[in-house]
Short mmCIF file of C-alpha atoms in Angstrom, two decimals:
data_model
loop_
_atom_site.label_atom_id
_atom_site.label_comp_id
_atom_site.label_asym_id
_atom_site.label_seq_id
_atom_site.Cartn_x
_atom_site.Cartn_y
_atom_site.Cartn_z
CA ASP A 13 32.88 -35.01 10.81
CA ALA A 14 29.51 -35.40 9.14
CA LYS A 15 30.18 -35.06 5.41
CA THR A 16 27.83 -33.74 2.73
CA THR A 17 28.48 -33.00 -0.92
CA GLN A 18 26.93 -30.08 -2.77
CA PRO A 19 27.65 -28.37 -6.09
CA ASN A 20 29.81 -25.28 -5.70
CA SER A 21 27.40 -23.02 -7.53
CA MET A 22 24.03 -22.90 -9.31
CA GLU A 23 22.16 -20.28 -11.27
CA SER A 24 18.47 -19.60 -11.59
CA ASN A 25 16.15 -17.03 -13.08
CA GLU A 26 13.78 -15.01 -10.99
CA GLU A 27 10.30 -16.52 -10.54
CA GLU A 28 11.53 -19.99 -11.56
CA PRO A 29 11.87 -23.04 -9.27
CA VAL A 30 15.29 -24.03 -7.99
CA HIS A 31 16.36 -27.51 -6.93
CA LEU A 32 19.49 -27.61 -4.80
CA PRO A 33 20.91 -31.13 -4.41
CA CYS A 34 22.88 -32.62 -1.54
CA ASN A 35 24.48 -36.02 -1.07
CA HIS A 36 24.90 -37.44 2.44
CA SER A 37 25.71 -41.10 1.93
CA THR A 38 27.08 -41.66 5.47
CA ILE A 39 24.05 -40.34 7.32
CA SER A 40 22.64 -42.59 10.04
CA GLY A 41 19.01 -43.46 10.51
CA THR A 42 18.39 -40.96 13.31
CA ASP A 43 20.18 -37.90 11.94
CA TYR A 44 18.06 -35.04 10.71
CA ILE A 45 19.07 -33.19 7.57
CA HIS A 46 19.22 -29.44 8.02
CA TRP A 47 19.48 -26.66 5.47
CA TYR A 48 20.75 -23.23 6.33
CA ARG A 49 21.51 -20.31 4.04
CA GLN A 50 23.84 -17.37 4.36
CA LEU A 51 23.01 -14.11 2.67
CA PRO A 52 25.91 -11.77 1.85
CA SER A 53 27.51 -10.24 4.95
CA GLN A 54 25.12 -12.02 7.31
CA GLY A 55 25.21 -15.02 9.60
CA PRO A 56 23.58 -18.26 8.45
CA GLU A 57 19.82 -18.60 8.88
CA TYR A 58 17.78 -21.77 9.26
CA VAL A 59 15.74 -22.83 6.26
CA ILE A 60 14.27 -26.27 6.89
CA HIS A 61 15.01 -29.72 8.34
CA GLY A 62 13.64 -33.24 7.94
CA LEU A 63 14.21 -36.90 8.73
CA THR A 64 12.43 -39.14 6.23
CA SER A 65 9.29 -37.54 4.90
CA ASN A 66 9.23 -34.57 2.60
CA VAL A 67 8.79 -31.30 4.47
CA ASN A 68 7.30 -27.96 3.55
CA ASN A 69 7.45 -24.57 5.22
CA ARG A 70 6.98 -20.97 4.16
CA MET A 71 10.52 -20.72 2.87
CA ALA A 72 11.06 -23.95 0.99
CA SER A 73 10.38 -27.66 0.56
CA LEU A 74 12.72 -30.51 1.37
CA ALA A 75 12.58 -33.72 -0.61
CA ILE A 76 14.44 -36.64 0.98
CA ALA A 77 15.36 -39.73 -1.00
CA GLU A 78 13.92 -43.00 0.17
CA ASP A 79 17.39 -44.34 1.09
CA ARG A 80 18.17 -40.99 2.80
CA LYS A 81 21.51 -40.74 1.03
CA SER A 82 20.50 -37.55 -0.71
CA SER A 83 18.07 -34.68 -0.43
CA THR A 84 16.94 -31.70 -2.47
CA LEU A 85 16.01 -28.24 -1.25
CA ILE A 86 13.31 -26.74 -3.43
CA LEU A 87 12.66 -23.03 -3.73
CA HIS A 88 9.38 -22.88 -5.60
CA ARG A 89 9.79 -19.37 -7.05
CA ALA A 90 13.24 -17.89 -6.71
CA THR A 91 13.52 -14.20 -5.90
CA LEU A 92 16.56 -11.95 -5.94
CA ARG A 93 16.55 -12.11 -2.13
CA ASP A 94 17.15 -15.86 -2.33
CA ALA A 95 20.66 -15.30 -3.67
CA ALA A 96 22.84 -16.83 -0.96
CA VAL A 97 25.09 -19.73 -0.05
CA TYR A 98 22.97 -22.77 0.85
CA TYR A 99 24.36 -25.31 3.29
CA CYS A 100 23.14 -28.88 3.69
CA ILE A 101 24.31 -30.34 7.01
CA TYR A 102 23.72 -32.98 9.63
CA ALA A 103 25.39 -33.72 12.94
CA SER A 104 25.95 -37.14 14.34
CA GLY A 105 27.67 -39.08 17.05
CA GLY A 106 25.98 -37.42 19.99
CA SER A 107 27.46 -34.00 19.26
CA ASN A 108 24.50 -32.64 17.42
CA TYR A 109 25.45 -29.07 18.24
CA LYS A 110 28.70 -29.27 16.29
CA LEU A 111 27.25 -28.28 12.98
CA THR A 112 29.78 -28.78 10.22
CA PHE A 113 29.23 -26.33 7.41
CA GLY A 114 31.08 -27.08 4.19
CA LYS A 115 31.41 -24.54 1.40
CA GLY A 116 27.77 -24.95 0.40
CA THR A 117 26.18 -24.00 -2.92
CA LEU A 118 26.34 -20.40 -4.07
CA LEU A 119 22.97 -19.65 -5.68
CA THR A 120 22.85 -16.79 -8.15
CA VAL A 121 19.40 -15.51 -9.15
CA ASN A 122 19.18 -13.61 -12.41
CA PRO A 123 16.51 -10.92 -12.87
CA GLY B 22 11.87 -10.29 19.08
CA ALA B 23 15.53 -9.40 19.16
CA GLY B 24 17.89 -11.82 17.52
CA VAL B 25 21.47 -12.69 18.40
CA SER B 26 23.64 -9.60 18.51
CA GLN B 27 27.40 -9.34 18.30
CA SER B 28 29.85 -6.53 18.88
CA PRO B 29 31.86 -5.02 17.47
CA SER B 30 30.74 -5.62 13.90
CA ASN B 31 34.27 -4.96 12.66
CA LYS B 32 37.58 -5.06 14.49
CA VAL B 33 40.99 -4.20 13.07
CA THR B 34 43.95 -4.94 15.28
CA GLU B 35 47.69 -5.26 15.09
CA LYS B 36 49.48 -8.57 15.30
CA GLY B 37 50.25 -9.46 18.90
CA LYS B 38 47.37 -7.52 20.45
CA ASP B 39 44.53 -9.15 22.40
CA VAL B 40 40.92 -8.82 21.24
CA GLU B 41 37.61 -9.49 22.92
CA LEU B 42 34.44 -10.27 20.97
CA ARG B 43 30.99 -10.15 22.51
CA CYS B 44 27.82 -12.13 21.88
CA ASP B 45 24.33 -11.47 23.26
CA PRO B 46 22.15 -14.54 22.66
CA ILE B 47 18.40 -14.56 22.27
CA SER B 48 16.78 -14.22 25.69
CA GLY B 49 15.88 -17.62 27.11
CA HIS B 50 18.22 -19.58 24.86
CA THR B 51 20.23 -21.98 26.97
CA ALA B 52 22.85 -23.04 24.43
CA LEU B 53 25.45 -20.76 22.86
CA TYR B 54 28.01 -21.52 20.16
CA TRP B 55 30.99 -19.79 18.59
CA TYR B 56 32.14 -20.48 15.04
CA ARG B 57 34.88 -19.08 12.82
CA GLN B 58 34.49 -18.48 9.09
CA ARG B 59 37.55 -17.73 7.01
CA LEU B 60 37.11 -15.93 3.71
CA GLY B 61 35.37 -18.15 1.16
CA GLN B 62 35.18 -21.08 3.56
CA GLY B 63 32.53 -22.85 5.60
CA LEU B 64 32.09 -22.50 9.33
CA GLU B 65 34.43 -24.07 11.88
CA PHE B 66 33.01 -24.96 15.29
CA LEU B 67 34.96 -23.38 18.16
CA ILE B 68 33.12 -23.79 21.48
CA TYR B 69 29.72 -24.69 22.94
CA PHE B 70 28.08 -23.60 26.21
CA GLN B 71 25.00 -25.25 27.72
CA GLY B 72 23.64 -23.92 30.98
CA ASN B 73 26.00 -24.57 33.87
CA SER B 74 27.66 -27.55 32.24
CA ALA B 75 31.35 -27.51 31.39
CA PRO B 76 31.76 -26.02 27.92
CA ASP B 77 32.89 -28.11 24.98
CA LYS B 78 36.12 -26.39 23.95
CA SER B 79 37.20 -29.05 21.48
CA GLY B 80 37.13 -26.69 18.50
CA LEU B 81 39.39 -23.98 19.88
CA PRO B 82 42.44 -23.89 17.58
CA SER B 83 45.04 -22.94 20.20
CA ASP B 84 45.46 -21.87 23.81
CA ARG B 85 45.41 -18.26 22.63
CA PHE B 86 41.63 -18.67 22.25
CA SER B 87 39.31 -18.68 25.25
CA ALA B 88 35.65 -17.97 25.89
CA GLU B 89 33.43 -17.31 28.85
CA ARG B 90 29.73 -17.20 29.45
CA THR B 91 27.95 -15.97 32.53
CA GLY B 92 24.87 -18.09 33.21
CA GLU B 93 22.61 -18.06 30.17
CA SER B 94 23.54 -14.58 29.03
CA VAL B 95 26.41 -12.78 27.39
CA SER B 96 29.49 -14.59 26.11
CA THR B 97 32.90 -13.21 25.26
CA LEU B 98 35.49 -14.79 22.98
CA THR B 99 39.04 -13.65 23.68
CA ILE B 100 41.97 -14.07 21.34
CA GLN B 101 45.35 -13.32 22.87
CA ARG B 102 48.45 -12.32 20.91
CA THR B 103 46.53 -12.23 17.64
CA GLN B 104 48.12 -13.59 14.47
CA GLN B 105 47.30 -12.81 10.86
CA GLU B 106 45.76 -16.27 10.42
CA ASP B 107 43.16 -15.30 13.04
CA SER B 108 41.60 -12.92 10.50
CA ALA B 109 38.07 -14.20 9.89
CA VAL B 110 34.43 -13.60 10.69
CA TYR B 111 33.55 -14.89 14.15
CA LEU B 112 29.94 -15.99 14.41
CA CYS B 113 27.90 -16.63 17.51
CA ALA B 114 24.70 -18.67 17.60
CA SER B 115 22.20 -19.66 20.25
CA SER B 116 19.47 -22.26 20.51
CA MET B 117 16.44 -22.63 22.73
CA THR B 118 17.26 -26.08 24.00
CA SER B 119 20.45 -27.96 24.63
CA GLY B 120 21.52 -28.27 21.05
CA ARG B 121 22.06 -31.97 21.60
CA SER B 122 18.89 -32.95 19.80
CA SER B 123 19.18 -33.59 16.11
CA THR B 124 16.24 -31.24 15.54
CA ASP B 125 17.57 -28.17 17.37
CA THR B 126 17.85 -25.01 15.31
CA GLN B 127 20.69 -22.57 15.78
CA TYR B 128 20.08 -18.83 15.40
CA PHE B 129 23.11 -16.89 14.25
CA GLY B 130 24.26 -13.36 14.85
CA PRO B 131 25.69 -11.15 12.09
CA GLY B 132 29.26 -11.90 13.10
CA THR B 133 32.34 -9.87 13.96
CA ARG B 134 34.81 -9.38 11.12
CA LEU B 135 38.31 -9.48 12.62
CA THR B 136 41.27 -8.23 10.61
CA VAL B 137 44.76 -8.70 12.03
CA LEU B 138 47.36 -6.52 10.34
#
């Protein structure tokens, strides 16, 4: 299984930036890093993905280390609606559809 | 457009009964996936369908679990002789392409919460 390591929980204040770290030391050169998040009582939703370069979309930014062994999801201004479990994942070995979600990081946003 | 839908949203059953869970993927999505999420845990892959290819059933935990999909439409996950350890949220996802590319995005439904008494 593709293994990533994330902190169990993090806290942020509303309107402040949040940096969610992820370690993926066994990732291969062709595996994309994906981030999903799961709001309470909902299924996971896609946030962002990247390979080597930093990526930006309307939801977040993804900063990928030069050696690709770690990445950071950046929420530029946290809102209360961003409170969720954030999962960092990748699939490898030709079974890219078998996404392995660990326990993720529970993000709490304080008003 | 409409997302992935699942029914029922909640199901309470007695140990030993059979249950059937339904998933309606996003129209046009060729790949469909089932996952299980136990309370406080991450997601476990169960099964994958892609077009008319043989499904990948490698994640099914026992022969009490089975799933079917007709073409590129509805899928049903059936659990026979339910046990208390089957209690979990069962999530369905679909993707536009095969899912075999490292860039494919999966779109999840809200899940079915199954409670086995």
